[in-house]
Short mmCIF file of C-alpha atoms in Angstrom, two decimals:
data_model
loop_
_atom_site.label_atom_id
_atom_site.label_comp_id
_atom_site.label_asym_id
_atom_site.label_seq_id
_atom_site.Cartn_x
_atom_site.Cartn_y
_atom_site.Cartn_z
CA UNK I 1 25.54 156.15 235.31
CA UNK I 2 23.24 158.44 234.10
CA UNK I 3 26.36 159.89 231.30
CA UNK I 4 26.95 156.30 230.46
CA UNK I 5 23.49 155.54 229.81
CA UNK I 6 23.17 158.79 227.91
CA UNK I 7 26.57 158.18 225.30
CA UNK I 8 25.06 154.51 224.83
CA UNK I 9 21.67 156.18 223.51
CA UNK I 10 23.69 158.46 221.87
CA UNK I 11 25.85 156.22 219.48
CA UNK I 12 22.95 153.64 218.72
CA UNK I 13 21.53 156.77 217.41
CA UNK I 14 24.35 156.87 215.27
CA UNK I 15 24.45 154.03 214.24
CA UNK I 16 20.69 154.05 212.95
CA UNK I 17 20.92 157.12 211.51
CA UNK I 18 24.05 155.82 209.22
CA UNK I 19 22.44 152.64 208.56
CA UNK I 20 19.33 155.06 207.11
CA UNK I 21 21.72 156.77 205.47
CA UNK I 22 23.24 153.77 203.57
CA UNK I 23 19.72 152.39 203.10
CA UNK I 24 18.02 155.55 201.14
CA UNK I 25 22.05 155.72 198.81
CA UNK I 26 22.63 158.84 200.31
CA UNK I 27 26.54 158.03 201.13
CA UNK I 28 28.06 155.34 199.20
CA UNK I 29 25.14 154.49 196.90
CA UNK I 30 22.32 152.08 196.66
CA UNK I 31 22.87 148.99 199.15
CA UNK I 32 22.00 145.94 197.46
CA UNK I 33 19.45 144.10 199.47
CA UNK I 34 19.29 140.11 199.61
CA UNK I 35 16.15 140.28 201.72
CA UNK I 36 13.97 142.41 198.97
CA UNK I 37 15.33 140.18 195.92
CA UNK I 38 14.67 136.65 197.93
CA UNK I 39 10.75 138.36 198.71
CA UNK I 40 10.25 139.19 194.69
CA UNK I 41 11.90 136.07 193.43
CA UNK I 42 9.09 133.74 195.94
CA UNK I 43 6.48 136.33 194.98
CA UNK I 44 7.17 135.75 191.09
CA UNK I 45 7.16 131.72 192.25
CA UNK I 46 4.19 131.85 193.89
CA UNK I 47 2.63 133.76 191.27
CA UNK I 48 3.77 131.35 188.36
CA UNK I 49 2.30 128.17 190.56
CA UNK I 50 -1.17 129.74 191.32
CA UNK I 51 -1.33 130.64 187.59
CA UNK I 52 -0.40 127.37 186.45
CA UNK I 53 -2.86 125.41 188.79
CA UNK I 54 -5.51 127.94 187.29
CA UNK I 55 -4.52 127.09 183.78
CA UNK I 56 -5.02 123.79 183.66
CA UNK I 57 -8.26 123.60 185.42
CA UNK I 58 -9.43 126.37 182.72
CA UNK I 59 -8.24 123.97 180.03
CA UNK I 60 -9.91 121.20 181.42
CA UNK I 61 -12.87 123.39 181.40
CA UNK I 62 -12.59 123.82 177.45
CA UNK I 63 -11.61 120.06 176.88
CA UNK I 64 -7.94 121.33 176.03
CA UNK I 65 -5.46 119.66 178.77
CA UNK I 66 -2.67 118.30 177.62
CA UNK I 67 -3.11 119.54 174.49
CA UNK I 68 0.05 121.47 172.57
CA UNK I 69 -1.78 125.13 172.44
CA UNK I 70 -0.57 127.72 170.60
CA UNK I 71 2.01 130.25 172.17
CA UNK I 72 -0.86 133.23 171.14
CA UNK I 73 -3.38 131.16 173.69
CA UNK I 74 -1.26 130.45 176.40
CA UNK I 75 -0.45 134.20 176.47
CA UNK I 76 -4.15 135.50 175.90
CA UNK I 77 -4.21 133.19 179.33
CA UNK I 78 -1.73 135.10 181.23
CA UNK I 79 -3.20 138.47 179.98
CA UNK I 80 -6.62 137.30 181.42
CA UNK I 81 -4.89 136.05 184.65
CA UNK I 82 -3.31 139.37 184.95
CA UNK I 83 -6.35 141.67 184.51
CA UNK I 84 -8.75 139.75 185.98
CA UNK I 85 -7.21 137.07 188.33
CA UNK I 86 -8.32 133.25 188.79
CA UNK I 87 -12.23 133.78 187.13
CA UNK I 88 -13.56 130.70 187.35
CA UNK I 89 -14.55 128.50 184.70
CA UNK I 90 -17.76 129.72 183.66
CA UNK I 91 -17.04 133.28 183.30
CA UNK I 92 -13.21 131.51 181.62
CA UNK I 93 -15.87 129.51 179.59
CA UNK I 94 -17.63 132.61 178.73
CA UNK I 95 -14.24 134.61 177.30
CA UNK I 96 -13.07 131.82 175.37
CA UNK I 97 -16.39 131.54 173.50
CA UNK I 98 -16.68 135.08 172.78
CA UNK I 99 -12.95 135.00 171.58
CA UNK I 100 -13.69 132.14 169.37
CA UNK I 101 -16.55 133.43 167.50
CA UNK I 102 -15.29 136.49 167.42
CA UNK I 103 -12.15 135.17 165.58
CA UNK I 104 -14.22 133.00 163.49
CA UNK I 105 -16.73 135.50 161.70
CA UNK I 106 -13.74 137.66 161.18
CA UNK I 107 -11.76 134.99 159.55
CA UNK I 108 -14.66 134.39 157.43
CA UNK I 109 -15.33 137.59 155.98
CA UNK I 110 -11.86 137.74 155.31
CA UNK I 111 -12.17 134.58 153.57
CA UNK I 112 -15.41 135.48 151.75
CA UNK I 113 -13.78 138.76 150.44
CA UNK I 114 -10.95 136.37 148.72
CA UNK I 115 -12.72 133.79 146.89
CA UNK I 116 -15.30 136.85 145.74
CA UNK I 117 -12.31 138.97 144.44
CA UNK I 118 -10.04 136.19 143.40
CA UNK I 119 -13.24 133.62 141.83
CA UNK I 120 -16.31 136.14 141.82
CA UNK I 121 -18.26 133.80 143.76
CA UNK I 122 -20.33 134.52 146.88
CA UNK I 123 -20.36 132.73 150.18
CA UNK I 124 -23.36 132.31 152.03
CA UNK I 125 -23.36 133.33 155.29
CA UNK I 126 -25.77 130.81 156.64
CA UNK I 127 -22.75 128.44 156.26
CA UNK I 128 -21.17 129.28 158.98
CA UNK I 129 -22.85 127.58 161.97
CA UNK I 130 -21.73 128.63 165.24
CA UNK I 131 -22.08 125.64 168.34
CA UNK I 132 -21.78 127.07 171.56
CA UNK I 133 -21.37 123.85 174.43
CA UNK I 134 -21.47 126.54 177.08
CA UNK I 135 -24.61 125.12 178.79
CA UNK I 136 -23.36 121.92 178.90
CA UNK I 137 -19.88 121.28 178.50
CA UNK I 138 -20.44 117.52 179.13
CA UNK I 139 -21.52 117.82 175.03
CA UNK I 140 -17.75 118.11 173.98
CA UNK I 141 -15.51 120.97 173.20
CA UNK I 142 -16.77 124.37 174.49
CA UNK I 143 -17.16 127.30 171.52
CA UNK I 144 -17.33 125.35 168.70
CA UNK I 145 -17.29 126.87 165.15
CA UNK I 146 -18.46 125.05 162.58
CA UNK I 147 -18.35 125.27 158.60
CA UNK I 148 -19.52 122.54 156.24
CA UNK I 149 -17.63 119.54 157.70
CA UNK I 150 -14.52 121.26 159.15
CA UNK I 151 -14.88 123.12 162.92
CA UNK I 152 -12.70 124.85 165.06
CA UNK I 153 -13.02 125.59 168.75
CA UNK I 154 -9.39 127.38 169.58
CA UNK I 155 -8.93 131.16 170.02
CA UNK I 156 -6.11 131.19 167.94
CA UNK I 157 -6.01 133.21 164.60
CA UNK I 158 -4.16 130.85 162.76
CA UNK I 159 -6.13 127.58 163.29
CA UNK I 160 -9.37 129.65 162.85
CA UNK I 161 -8.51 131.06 159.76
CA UNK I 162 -7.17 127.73 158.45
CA UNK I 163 -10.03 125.91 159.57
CA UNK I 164 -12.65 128.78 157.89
CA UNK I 165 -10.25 128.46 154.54
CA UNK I 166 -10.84 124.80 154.23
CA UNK I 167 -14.65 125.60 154.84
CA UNK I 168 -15.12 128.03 152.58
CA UNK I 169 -12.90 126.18 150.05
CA UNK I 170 -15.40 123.53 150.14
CA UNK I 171 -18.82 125.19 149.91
CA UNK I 172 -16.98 126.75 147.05
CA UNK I 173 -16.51 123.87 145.17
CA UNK I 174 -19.82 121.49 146.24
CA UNK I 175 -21.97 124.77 145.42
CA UNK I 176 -20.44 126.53 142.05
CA UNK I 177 -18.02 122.79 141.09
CA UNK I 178 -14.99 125.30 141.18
CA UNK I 179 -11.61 124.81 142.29
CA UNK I 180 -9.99 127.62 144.67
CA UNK I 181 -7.38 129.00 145.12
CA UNK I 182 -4.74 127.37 142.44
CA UNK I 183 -1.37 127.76 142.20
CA UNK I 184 -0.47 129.38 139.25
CA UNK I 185 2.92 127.78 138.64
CA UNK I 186 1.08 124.26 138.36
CA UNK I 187 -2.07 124.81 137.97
CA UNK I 188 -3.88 122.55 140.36
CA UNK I 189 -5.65 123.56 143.55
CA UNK I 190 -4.36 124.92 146.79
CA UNK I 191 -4.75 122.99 150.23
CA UNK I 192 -4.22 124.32 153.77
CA UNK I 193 -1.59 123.93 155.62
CA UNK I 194 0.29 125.65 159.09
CA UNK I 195 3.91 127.29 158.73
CA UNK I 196 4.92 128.34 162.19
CA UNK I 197 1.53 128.38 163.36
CA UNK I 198 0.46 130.64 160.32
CA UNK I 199 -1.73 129.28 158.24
CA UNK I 200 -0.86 129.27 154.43
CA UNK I 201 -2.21 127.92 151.10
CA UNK I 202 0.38 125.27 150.06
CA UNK I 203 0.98 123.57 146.40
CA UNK I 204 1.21 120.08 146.15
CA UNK I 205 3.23 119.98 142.76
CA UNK I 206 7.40 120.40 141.67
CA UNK I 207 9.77 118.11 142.11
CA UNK I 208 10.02 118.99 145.57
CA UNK I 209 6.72 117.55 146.86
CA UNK I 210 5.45 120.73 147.23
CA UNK I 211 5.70 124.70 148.07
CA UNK I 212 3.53 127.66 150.06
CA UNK I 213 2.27 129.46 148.11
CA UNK I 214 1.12 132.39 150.30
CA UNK I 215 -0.02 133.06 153.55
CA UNK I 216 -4.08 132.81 153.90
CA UNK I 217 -4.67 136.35 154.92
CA UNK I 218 -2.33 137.42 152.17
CA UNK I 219 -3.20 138.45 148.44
CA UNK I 220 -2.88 136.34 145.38
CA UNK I 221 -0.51 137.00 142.59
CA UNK I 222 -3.22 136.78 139.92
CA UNK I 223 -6.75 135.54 139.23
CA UNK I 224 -7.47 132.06 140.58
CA UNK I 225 -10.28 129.65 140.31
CA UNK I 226 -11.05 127.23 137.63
CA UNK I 227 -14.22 125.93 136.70
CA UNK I 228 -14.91 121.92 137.03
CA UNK I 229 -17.03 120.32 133.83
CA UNK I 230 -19.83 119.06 135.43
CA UNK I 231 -20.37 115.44 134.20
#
């Protein structure tokens, strides 16, 4: 009995040891296991759905569900998600504010620096009016940017710098009656418009109904501005 007993310990042994073996790929190679990709596949599921029901009660936060956000926003989401987890919505509240104006005075200067090198006209900084709804989100829209009548109150590059274009464009011509930028094929001003999600300066004349001209952030071919008569 006590032999029997003994070979039976013996060859369950064995058979552990082999089946450790085959595990670590120290006979036949790595052993595929179903078990590890089924637990990484519902991790990665449960993952996406707790980052999804945090998403859209952060948008609702910022007045933006159901909105079509840019692809840059949604991902500036995820990063957040990743590094920090669900924040809640204040401190979300808080980011997206910062992000905003952040964006927006850089969009400006970038904007200012244009219309000075390309018209020789100065922007005033008190123009840009920043409207934080932080404290009360019940006001509207949270991180609001503001210049003359257009605003903006997305952390996306692109819309900002669109949105601080048309601004600037229009201080420029209430303040100094000049028209900028102008296309230089047709000689009429520039409007903004979104290619891809990029924001560009586009043409309104040619038989086609209209070309870009140039991306925003990019430099003109030539000298632009013309002066309006004042009546």
């Amino acid at each position: 009995m006590d032999v029997v007993l003994a070979i039976s310990g013996l060859m369950l042994t064995v058979v552990a040891l082999t089946w450790m073996t085959l595990m670590r790929g120290e006979d036949r190679g790595p052993v595929p296991s179903i078990f590890g990709r089924m637990g990484t596949s519902n991790w990665k599921a449960a993952r996406m759905s707790k980052f999804s029901d945090w998403q859209d009660r952060m948008l609702r936060a910022v007045w933006r569900h159901g909105e079509n956000l840019p692809e840059a926003v949604l991902a500036w989401m995820s990063e957040l998600y990743d590094e920090f987890g669900e924040m809640s919505e204040s401190e979300f509240c808080e980011s997206w504010t910062a992000r905003t104006f952040s964006m927006a005075r850089s969009a400006f200067e970038l904007i200012s620096r244009s219309v000075e090198e390309e018209a020789g006209k100065s922007v005033a900084g008190e123009e840009l009016c920043y409207i934080d709804y932080l404290r009360d989100p019940e006001l509207g829209p949270v991180g609001v940017v503001r210049i003359k009548s257009t605003e903006v109150s997305t952390p996306d590059w692109g819309e900002i710098l669109g949105a601080m274009a048309e601004g600037v464009q229009e201080f420029i011509m209430s303040h100094y009656c000049v028209v900028w930028p102008v296309c230089g094929d047709h000689d009429r001003g520039l409007h903004v418009d979104y290619f891809h999600d990029a924001a560009v300066w586009k043409c309104k004349g040619g038989a086609a109904g209209g070309h870009v001209v140039r991306a925003i952030d990019a430099p003109p071919a030539g000298p632009e501005g013309i002066e309006v008569p004042s009546r």
